[in-house]
Coordinates of C-alpha atoms in Angstrom, one line a residue:
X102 CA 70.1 61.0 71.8
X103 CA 69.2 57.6 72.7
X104 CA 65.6 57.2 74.4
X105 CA 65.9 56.1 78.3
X106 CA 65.3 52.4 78.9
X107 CA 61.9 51.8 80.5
X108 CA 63.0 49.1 82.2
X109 CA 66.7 48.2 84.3
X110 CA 69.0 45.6 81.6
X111 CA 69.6 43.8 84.9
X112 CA 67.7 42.3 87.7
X113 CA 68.5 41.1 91.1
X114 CA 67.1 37.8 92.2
X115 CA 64.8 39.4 94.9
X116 CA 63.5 42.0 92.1
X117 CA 62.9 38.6 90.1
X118 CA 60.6 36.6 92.0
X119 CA 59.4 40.0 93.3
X120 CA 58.3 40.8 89.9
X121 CA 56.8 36.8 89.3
X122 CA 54.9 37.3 92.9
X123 CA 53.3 40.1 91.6
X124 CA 52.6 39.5 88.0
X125 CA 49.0 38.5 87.0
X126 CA 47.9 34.7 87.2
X127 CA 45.2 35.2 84.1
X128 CA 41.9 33.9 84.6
X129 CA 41.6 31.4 86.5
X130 CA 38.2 30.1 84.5
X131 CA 40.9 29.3 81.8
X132 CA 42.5 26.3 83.8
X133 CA 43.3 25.5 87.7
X134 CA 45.3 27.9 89.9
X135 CA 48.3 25.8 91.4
X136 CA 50.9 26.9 94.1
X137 CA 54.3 25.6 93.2
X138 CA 56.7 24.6 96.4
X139 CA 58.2 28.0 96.2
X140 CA 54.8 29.3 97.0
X141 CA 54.6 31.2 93.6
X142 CA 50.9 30.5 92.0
X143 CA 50.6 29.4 88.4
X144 CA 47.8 28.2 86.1
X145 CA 47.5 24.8 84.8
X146 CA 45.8 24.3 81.8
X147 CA 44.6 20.9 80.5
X148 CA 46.3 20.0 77.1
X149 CA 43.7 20.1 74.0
X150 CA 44.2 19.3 70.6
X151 CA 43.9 22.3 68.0
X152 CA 40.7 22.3 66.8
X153 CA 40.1 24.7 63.7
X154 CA 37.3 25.3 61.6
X155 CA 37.4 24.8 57.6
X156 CA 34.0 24.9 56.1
X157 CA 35.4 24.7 52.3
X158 CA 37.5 21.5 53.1
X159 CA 34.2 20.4 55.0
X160 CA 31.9 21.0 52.2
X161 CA 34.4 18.9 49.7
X162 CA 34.4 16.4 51.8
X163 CA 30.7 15.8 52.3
X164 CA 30.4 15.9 48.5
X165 CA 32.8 14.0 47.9
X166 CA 31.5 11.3 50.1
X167 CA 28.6 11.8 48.3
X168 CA 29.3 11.1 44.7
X169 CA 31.4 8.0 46.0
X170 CA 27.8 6.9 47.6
X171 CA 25.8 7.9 44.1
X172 CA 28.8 6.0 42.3
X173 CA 28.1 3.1 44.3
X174 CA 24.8 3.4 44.2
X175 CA 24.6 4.1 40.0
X176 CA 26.9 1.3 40.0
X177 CA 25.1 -1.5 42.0
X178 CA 21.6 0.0 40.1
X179 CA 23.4 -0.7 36.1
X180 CA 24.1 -4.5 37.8
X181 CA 21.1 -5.4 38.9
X182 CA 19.3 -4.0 35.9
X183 CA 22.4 -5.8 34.0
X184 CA 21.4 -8.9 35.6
X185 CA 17.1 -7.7 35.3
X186 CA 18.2 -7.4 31.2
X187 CA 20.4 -9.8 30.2
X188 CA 17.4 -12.4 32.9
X189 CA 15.0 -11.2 30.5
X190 CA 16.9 -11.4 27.6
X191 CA 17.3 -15.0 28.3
X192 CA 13.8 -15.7 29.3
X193 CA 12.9 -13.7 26.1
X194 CA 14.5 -16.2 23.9
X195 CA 13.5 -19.5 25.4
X196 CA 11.3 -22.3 24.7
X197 CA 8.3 -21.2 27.1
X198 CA 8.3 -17.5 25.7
X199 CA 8.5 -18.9 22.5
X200 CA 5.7 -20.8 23.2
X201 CA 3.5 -18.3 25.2
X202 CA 4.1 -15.8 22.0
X203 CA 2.6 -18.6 19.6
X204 CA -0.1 -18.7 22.1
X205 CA -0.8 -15.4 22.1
X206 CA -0.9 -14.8 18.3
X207 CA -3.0 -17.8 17.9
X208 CA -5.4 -16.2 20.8
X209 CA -5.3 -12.5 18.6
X210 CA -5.8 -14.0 14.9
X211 CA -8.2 -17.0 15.6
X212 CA -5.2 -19.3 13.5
X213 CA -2.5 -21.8 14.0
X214 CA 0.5 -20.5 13.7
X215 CA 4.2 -21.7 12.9
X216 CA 7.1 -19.8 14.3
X217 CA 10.6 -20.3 13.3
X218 CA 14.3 -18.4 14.5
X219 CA 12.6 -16.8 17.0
X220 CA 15.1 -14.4 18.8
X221 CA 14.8 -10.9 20.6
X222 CA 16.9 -8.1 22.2
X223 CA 16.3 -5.1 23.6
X224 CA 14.9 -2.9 21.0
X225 CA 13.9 -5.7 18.4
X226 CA 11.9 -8.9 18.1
X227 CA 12.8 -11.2 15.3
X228 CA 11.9 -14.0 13.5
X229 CA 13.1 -15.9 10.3
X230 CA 9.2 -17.0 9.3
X231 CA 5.7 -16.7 10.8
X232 CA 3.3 -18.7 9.1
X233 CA -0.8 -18.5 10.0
X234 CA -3.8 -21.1 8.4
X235 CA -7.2 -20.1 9.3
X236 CA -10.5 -22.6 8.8
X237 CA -12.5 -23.2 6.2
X238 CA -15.0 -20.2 7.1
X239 CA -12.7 -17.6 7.6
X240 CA -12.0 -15.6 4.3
X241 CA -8.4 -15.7 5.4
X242 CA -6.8 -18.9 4.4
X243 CA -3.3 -18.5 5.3
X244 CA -0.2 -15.8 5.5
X245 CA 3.3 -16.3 5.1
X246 CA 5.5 -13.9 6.4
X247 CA 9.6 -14.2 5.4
X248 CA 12.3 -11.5 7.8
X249 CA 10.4 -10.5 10.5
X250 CA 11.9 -7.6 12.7
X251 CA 9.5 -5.4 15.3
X252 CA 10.0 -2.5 17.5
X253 CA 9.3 -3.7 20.6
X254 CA 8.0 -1.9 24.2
X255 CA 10.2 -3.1 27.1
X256 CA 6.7 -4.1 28.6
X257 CA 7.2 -6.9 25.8
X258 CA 9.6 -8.4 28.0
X259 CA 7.0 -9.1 30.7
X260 CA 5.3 -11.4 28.9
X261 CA 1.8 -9.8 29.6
X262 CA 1.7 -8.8 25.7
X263 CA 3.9 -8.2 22.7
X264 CA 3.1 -4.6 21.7
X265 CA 5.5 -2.0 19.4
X266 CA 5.6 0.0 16.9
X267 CA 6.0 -1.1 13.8
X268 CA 6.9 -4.6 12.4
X269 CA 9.1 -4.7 9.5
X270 CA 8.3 -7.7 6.9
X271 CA 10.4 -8.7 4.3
X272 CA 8.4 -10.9 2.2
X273 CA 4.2 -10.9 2.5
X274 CA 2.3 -13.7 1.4
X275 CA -1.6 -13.6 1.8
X276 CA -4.2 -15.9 0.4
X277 CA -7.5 -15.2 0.1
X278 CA -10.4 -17.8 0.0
X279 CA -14.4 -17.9 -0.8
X280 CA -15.4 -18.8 3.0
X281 CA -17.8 -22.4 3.8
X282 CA -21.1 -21.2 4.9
X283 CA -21.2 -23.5 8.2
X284 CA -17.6 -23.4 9.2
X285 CA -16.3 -21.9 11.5
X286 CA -13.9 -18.5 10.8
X287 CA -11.4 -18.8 14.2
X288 CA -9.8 -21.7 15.9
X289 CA -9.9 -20.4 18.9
X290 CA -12.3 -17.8 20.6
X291 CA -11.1 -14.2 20.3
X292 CA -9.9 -12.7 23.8
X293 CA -11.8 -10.1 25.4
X294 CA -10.5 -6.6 26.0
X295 CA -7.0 -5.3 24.2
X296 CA -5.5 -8.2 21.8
X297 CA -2.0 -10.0 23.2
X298 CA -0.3 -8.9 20.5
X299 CA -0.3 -4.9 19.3
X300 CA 1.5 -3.1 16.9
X301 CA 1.3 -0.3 15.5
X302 CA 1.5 -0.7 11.7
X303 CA 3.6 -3.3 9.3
X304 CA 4.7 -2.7 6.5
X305 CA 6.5 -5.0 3.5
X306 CA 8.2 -3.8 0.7
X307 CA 7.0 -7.8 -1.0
X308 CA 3.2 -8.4 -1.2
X309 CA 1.8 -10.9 -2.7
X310 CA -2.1 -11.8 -2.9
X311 CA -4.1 -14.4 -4.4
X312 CA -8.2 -15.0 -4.0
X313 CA -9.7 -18.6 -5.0
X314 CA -7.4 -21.7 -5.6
X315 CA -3.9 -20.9 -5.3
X316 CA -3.3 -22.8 -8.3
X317 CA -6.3 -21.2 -10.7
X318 CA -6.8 -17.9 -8.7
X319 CA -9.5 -15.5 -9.7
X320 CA -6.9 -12.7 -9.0
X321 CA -3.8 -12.4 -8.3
X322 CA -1.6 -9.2 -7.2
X323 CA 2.1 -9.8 -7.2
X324 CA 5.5 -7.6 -6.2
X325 CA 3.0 -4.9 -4.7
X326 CA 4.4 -2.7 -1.6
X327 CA 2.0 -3.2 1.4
X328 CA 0.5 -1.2 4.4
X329 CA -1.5 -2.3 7.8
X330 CA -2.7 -0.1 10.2
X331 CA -4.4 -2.2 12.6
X332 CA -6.5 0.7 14.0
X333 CA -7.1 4.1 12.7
X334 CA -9.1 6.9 14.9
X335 CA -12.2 5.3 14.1
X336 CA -11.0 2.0 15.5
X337 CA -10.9 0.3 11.7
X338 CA -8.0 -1.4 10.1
X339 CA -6.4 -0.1 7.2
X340 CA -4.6 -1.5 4.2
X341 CA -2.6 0.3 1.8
X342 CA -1.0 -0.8 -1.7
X343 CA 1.3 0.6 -4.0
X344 CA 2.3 -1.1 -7.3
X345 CA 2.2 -4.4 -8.1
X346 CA 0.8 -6.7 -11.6
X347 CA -2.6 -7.8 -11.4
X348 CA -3.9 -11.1 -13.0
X349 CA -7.6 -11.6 -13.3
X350 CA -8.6 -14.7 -14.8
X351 CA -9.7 -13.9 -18.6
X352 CA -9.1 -10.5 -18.6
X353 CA -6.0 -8.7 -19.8
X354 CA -2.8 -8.3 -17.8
X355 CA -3.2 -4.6 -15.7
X356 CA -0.8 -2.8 -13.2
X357 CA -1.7 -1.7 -9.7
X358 CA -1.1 2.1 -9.3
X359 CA -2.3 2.6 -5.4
X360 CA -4.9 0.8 -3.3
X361 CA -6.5 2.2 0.3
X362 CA -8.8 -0.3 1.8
X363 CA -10.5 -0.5 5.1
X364 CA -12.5 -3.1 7.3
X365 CA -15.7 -2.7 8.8
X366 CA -16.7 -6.2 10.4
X367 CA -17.5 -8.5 8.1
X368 CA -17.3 -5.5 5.3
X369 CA -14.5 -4.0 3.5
X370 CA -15.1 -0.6 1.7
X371 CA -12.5 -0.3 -1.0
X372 CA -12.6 3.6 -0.7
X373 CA -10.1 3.5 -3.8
X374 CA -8.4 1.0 -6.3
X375 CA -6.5 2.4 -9.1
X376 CA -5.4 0.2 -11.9
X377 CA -3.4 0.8 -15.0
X378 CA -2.8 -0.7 -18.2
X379 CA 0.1 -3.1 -19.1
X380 CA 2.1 -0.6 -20.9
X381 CA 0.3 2.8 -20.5
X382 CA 1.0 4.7 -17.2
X383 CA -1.0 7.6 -17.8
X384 CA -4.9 6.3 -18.0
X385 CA -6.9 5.3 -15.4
X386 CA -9.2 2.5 -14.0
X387 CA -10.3 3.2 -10.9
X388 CA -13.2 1.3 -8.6
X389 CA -14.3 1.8 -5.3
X390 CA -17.1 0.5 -3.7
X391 CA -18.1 -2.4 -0.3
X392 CA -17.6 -6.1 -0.7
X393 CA -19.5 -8.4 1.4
X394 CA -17.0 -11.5 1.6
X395 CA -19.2 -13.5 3.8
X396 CA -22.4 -13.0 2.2
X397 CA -22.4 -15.4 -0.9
X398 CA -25.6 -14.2 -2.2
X399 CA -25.0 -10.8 -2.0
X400 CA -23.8 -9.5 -5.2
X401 CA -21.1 -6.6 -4.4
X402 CA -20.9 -4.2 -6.7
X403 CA -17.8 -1.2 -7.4
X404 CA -18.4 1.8 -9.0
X405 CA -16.0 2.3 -12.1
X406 CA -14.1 5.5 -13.5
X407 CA -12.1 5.1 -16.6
X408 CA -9.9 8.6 -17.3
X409 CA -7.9 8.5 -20.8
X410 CA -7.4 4.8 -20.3
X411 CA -6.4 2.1 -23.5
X412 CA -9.4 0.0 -24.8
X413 CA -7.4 -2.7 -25.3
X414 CA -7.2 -3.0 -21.1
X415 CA -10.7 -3.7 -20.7
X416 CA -11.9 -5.6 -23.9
X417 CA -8.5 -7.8 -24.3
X418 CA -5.6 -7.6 -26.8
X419 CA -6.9 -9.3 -29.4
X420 CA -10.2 -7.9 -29.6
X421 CA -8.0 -4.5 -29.0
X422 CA -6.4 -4.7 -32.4
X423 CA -10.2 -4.4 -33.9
X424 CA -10.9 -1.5 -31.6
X425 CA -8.0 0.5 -30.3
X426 CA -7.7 3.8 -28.7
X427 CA -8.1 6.0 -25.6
X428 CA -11.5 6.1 -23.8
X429 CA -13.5 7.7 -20.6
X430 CA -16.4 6.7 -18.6
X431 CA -19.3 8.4 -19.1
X432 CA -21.6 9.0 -16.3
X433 CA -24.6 6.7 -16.8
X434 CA -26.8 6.0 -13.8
X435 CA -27.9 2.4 -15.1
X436 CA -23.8 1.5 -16.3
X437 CA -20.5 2.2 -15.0
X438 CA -19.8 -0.8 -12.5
X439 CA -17.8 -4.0 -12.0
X440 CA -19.7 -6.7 -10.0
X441 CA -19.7 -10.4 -8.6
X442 CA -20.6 -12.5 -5.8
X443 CA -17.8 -13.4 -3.4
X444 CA -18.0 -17.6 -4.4
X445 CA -16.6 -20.2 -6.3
X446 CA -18.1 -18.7 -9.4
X447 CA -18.2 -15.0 -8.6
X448 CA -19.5 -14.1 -12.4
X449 CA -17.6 -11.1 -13.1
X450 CA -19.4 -8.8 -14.8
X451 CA -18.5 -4.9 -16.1
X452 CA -20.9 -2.4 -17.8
X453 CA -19.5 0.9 -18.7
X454 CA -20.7 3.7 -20.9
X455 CA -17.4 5.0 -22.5
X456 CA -16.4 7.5 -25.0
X457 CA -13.5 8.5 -26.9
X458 CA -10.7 10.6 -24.5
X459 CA -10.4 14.3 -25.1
X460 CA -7.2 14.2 -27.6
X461 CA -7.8 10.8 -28.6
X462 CA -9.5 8.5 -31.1
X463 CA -10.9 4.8 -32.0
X464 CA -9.2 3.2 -34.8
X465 CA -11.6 0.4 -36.8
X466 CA -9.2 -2.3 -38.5
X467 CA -8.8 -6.1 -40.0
X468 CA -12.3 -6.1 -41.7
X469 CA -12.4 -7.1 -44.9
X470 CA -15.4 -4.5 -46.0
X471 CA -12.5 -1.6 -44.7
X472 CA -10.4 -2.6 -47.5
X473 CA -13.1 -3.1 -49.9
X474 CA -14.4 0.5 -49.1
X475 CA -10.7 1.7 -49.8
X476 CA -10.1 0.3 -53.0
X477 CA -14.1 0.9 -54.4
X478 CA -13.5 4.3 -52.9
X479 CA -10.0 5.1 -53.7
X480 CA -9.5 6.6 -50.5
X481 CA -6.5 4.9 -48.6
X482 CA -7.9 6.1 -45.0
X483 CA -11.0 3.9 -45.4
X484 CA -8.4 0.4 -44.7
X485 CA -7.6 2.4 -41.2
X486 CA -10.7 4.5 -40.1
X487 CA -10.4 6.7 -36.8
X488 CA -13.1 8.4 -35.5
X489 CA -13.0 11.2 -33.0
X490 CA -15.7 13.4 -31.2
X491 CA -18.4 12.0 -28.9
X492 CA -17.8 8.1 -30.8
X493 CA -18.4 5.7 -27.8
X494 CA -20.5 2.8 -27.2
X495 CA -21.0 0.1 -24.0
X496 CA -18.6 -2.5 -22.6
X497 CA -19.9 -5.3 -20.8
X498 CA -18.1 -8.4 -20.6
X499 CA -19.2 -11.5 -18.6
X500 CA -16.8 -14.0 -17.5
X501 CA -14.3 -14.2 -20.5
X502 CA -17.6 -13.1 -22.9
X503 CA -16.9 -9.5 -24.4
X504 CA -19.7 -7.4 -26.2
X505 CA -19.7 -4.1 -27.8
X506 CA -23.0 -2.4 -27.8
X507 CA -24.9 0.3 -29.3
X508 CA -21.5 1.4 -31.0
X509 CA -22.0 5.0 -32.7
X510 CA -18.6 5.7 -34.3
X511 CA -18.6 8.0 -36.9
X512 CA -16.4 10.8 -39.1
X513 CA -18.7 13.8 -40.4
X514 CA -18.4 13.6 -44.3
X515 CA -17.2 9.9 -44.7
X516 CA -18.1 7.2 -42.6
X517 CA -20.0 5.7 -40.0
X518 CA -20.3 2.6 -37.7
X519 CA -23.3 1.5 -35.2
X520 CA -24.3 -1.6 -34.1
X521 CA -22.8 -4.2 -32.0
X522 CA -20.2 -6.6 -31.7
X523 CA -19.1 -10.1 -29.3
X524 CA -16.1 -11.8 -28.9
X525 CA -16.6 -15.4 -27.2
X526 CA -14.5 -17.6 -24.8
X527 CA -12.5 -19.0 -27.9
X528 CA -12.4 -15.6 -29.9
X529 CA -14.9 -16.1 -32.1
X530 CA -16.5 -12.5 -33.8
X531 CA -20.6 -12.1 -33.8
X532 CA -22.7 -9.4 -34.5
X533 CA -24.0 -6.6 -36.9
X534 CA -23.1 -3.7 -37.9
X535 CA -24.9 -0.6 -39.8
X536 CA -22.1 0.7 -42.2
X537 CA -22.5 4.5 -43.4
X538 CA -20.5 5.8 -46.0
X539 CA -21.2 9.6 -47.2
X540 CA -23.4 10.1 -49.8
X541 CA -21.9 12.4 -52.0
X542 CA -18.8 9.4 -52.0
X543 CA -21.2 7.3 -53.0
X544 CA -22.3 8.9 -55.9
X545 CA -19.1 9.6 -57.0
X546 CA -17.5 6.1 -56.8
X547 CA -15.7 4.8 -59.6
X548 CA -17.3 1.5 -59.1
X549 CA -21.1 2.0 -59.5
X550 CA -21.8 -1.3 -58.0
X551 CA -21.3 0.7 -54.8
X552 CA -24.2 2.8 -55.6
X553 CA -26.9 -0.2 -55.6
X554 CA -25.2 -2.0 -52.5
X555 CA -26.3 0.9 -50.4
X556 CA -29.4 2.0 -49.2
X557 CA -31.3 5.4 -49.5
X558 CA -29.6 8.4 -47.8
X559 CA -30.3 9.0 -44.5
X560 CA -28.4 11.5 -41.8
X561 CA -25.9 12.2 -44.8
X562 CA -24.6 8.5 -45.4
X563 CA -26.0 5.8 -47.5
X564 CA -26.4 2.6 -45.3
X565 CA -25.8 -1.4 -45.3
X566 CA -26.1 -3.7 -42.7
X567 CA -22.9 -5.8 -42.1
X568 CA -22.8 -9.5 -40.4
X569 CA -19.6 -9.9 -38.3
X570 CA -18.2 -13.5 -38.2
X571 CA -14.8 -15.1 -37.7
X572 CA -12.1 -15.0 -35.3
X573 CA -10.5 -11.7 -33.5
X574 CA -6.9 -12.7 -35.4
X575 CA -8.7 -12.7 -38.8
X576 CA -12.3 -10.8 -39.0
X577 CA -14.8 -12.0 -41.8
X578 CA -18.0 -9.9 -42.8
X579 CA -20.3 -10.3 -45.7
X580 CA -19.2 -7.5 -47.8
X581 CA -18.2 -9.5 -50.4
X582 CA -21.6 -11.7 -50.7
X583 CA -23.8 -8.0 -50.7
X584 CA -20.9 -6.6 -53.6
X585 CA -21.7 -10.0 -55.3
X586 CA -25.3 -9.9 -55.8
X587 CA -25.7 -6.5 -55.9
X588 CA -27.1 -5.3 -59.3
X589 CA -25.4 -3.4 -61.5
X590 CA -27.1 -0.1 -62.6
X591 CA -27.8 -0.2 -66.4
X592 CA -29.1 3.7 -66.9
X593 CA -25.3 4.9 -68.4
X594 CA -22.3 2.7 -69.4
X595 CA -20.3 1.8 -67.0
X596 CA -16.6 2.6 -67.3
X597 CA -14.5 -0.3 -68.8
X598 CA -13.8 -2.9 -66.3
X599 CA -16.1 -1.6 -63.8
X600 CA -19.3 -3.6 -64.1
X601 CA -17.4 -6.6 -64.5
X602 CA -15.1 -6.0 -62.0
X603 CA -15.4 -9.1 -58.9
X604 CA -14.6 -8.9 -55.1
X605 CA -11.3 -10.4 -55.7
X606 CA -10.5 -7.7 -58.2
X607 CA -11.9 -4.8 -55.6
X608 CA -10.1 -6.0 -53.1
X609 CA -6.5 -6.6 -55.0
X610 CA -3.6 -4.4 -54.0
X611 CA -3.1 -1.6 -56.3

């Protein structure tokens, strides 16, 4: 059954407005009560745009408004510093920077300098050549420098100072000279406080070095790999070496192994310098000591260290042939050091105490009393004599003057050498030598001549003193004049051809 209506489906036109007469107005607070000209009330409300709240579409809209204003912002920051840059870039590589930088490497090294193909950018300074010549009392004469390229600080661009750091060389170039007494060592006064120009370290993978007239240098290092630390933790600067051929006037041709020098003032200590020979990579020559550059009368001396090193590298090739082998230093308080004074004529002098290297030996060879001994002996190893053991002696050569001193070679139950032996300017041999042979071979010789050319025994050998003449490339002794007027003994018969027998037929090639 249906449900009753609540309400009449039909109304009457007095039950209408009846019903709008009585309905409620609302709230009158909402808008302004009216009274239409039927006299029926109403409320009039005052039109208003829909207002609704959206706090997510709020919040993307303030940051969106933001990142356009950081965009902007980034934007108009990368052109000015665009425009800051590239303005600095510019000023970097023009004629008054170019020109303030010379300044301010003249003001930090106390030279004039030379500046070619000049250019910078951002990260790098470059340069095609920097060239620097100091006075006459400086020790520094000049520096070439070939493909420059340094790590710059952005400060650089300032123009306050050029700092980095490192600077990259291609090709080094430094010459060394004996400094005038009188002169003065800088052009220009050195600045107070921090240097204009600061770098780290440099480095070339070329260094060349010379000391004394380029053209007759008293040294020369060539094709060696350099290091400069300006300033180490003690505030010195540092140089480091690796490789390189060494030429020293009148001394044999050596190799650098390593170098590690530092500056103290007017000072350099040499805290190591290790040489090798020509064609020997395994022995030593290593010196260390202070030099005094700007003390002409100072003589600076090194202390030497010789580890399985060729004799040859010290006394010279030809005298080398004589005396060859392996040798060590031996400690000697009054011995053991290269030295010289830092002039035109710095006298070169080394002494060392050496003796033969663990595993090694001296060979004697070239003199004719060797192969005398070998054919009077019949003993073949006489011609070629090597003696092993404590043999040793001292080395001291002066200039391009070589001596061998207080030699005491010698090979229990044959032979022994002592004495000494020089080698002047135009290889000329002097000297004397005290020749032991054993006395029981002695006795037994086939040629008795031998027996009354020698003395009495003594330590086991029978003895004769030797004068050394000639050149190093052919060796002359007196051997022959002793065998010569030596008597010849007449207590048995001598065997047949003996007595008679001359140098020349001693001496003759079986």
């Amino acid at each position: 059954m249906p449900p009753v209506p609540s309400e009449p489906e039909k109304y009457s036109i007095e039950e209408m407005m009846e019903r709008l007469q009585n309905s409620p107005i609302g709230n009158p607070e909402d808008g302004e009560l009216v009274i239409r000209p039927d006299g029926s009330q109403a409320i009039r409300v005052r039109k208003r745009k829909r207002r609704s709240s959206q706090p997510l579409k709020e919040s993307h809209q303030r940051t969106r408004r933001a990142r356009i204003v950081q965009v902007t912002a980034t934007m108009i920051l990368v052109f000015l510093a665009a425009i800051i840059i590239g303005g600095a870039i510019i000023y970097a590589n023009s004629k008054p920077f170019r020109e303030n930088l010379i300044r301010k490497t003249e003001q930090s090294s106390g030279a004039t300098v030379s500046l070619e193909q000049f250019r910078m950018n951002p990260k790098t300074a470059n340069a095609g050549s920097l060239s620097l010549k100091w006075p006459a009392g400086n020790v520094l004469e000049s520096l070439k420098l070939r493909g420059l390229a340094a790590e710059i600080f952005p400060s650089s661009f300032l123009g306050n100072a050029m700092t980095g750091e490192e600077i990259s060389i291609a090709e080094a170039s430094l010459a060394l000279q004996i400094p005038q007494p009188g002169e003065v060592s800088r052009n220009s006064p050195a600045p107070d406080g921090d240097l204009p120009i600061r770098f780290n370290r440099c480095r070339t993978p070329i260094f060349n070095l010379t000391i004394g007239n380029p053209k007759t240098p008293l040294l020369r290092l060539l094709k060696s790999e350099g290091s400069l630390k300006p300033e180490d933790t003690n505030g010195r600067a540092q140089i480091s070496l690796y490789k390189g051929d060494i030429a020293i006037a009148g001394w044999p041709k050596l190799r650098l192994d390593r170098a590690f020098i530092e500056f103290r003032g007017d000072e350099a200590d040499i805290i190591s310098l290790r040489v090798l020979h020509e064609s020997d990579k395994d022995g030593t020559f290593e010196l260390s000591g202070t030099v005094t550059p700007y003390q002409a009368a100072r003589i600076s001396s090194l202390d030497v260290r010789l580890e399985s090193f060729e004799l040859s590298g010290i006394i010279g090739p030809s005298l080398g042939k004589i005396f060859s082998g392996k040798i060590d230093s031996l400690p000697v308080a009054t011995s053991n050091f290269l030295s010289f004074r830092p002039s035109e004529n710095p006298s070169l002098t080394l002494d060392l105490a050496f003796r033969t290297s663990p595993n090694s030996q001296i060979e004697v060879q070239g003199f004719p009393f060797l192969v005398g001994l070998a054919q009077g002996l019949d003993d073949p190893w006489f011609e070629h004599p090597v003696f092993e053991g404590d043999a040793g002696g001292l080395i001291r050569r002066v200039g391009d003057g070589i001596t061998l001193r207080e030699l005491n070679l010698e090979s229990k139950g044959r032979m022994a050498l002592r004495g000494d032996i020089s080698m002047a300017l135009n290889q000329t041999l002097s000297g004397t030598l005290q020749l032991g042979v054993a006395e029981a071979m002695i006795n037994s010789a086939k040629i008795t001549r031998l027996n009354s050319m020698f003395g009495p025994a003594k330590e086991g050998f029978r003895w004769i003193t030797l004068k050394i003449s000639g050149r190093a490339a052919a060796p002359a002794d007196n051997f022959k004049e002793l065998y010569t007027s030596s008597a010849v003994p007449r207590k048995t018969p001598a065997p047949t051809g003996s007595e008679g027998s001359s140098f020349e037929d001693l001496t003759r090639p079986k």
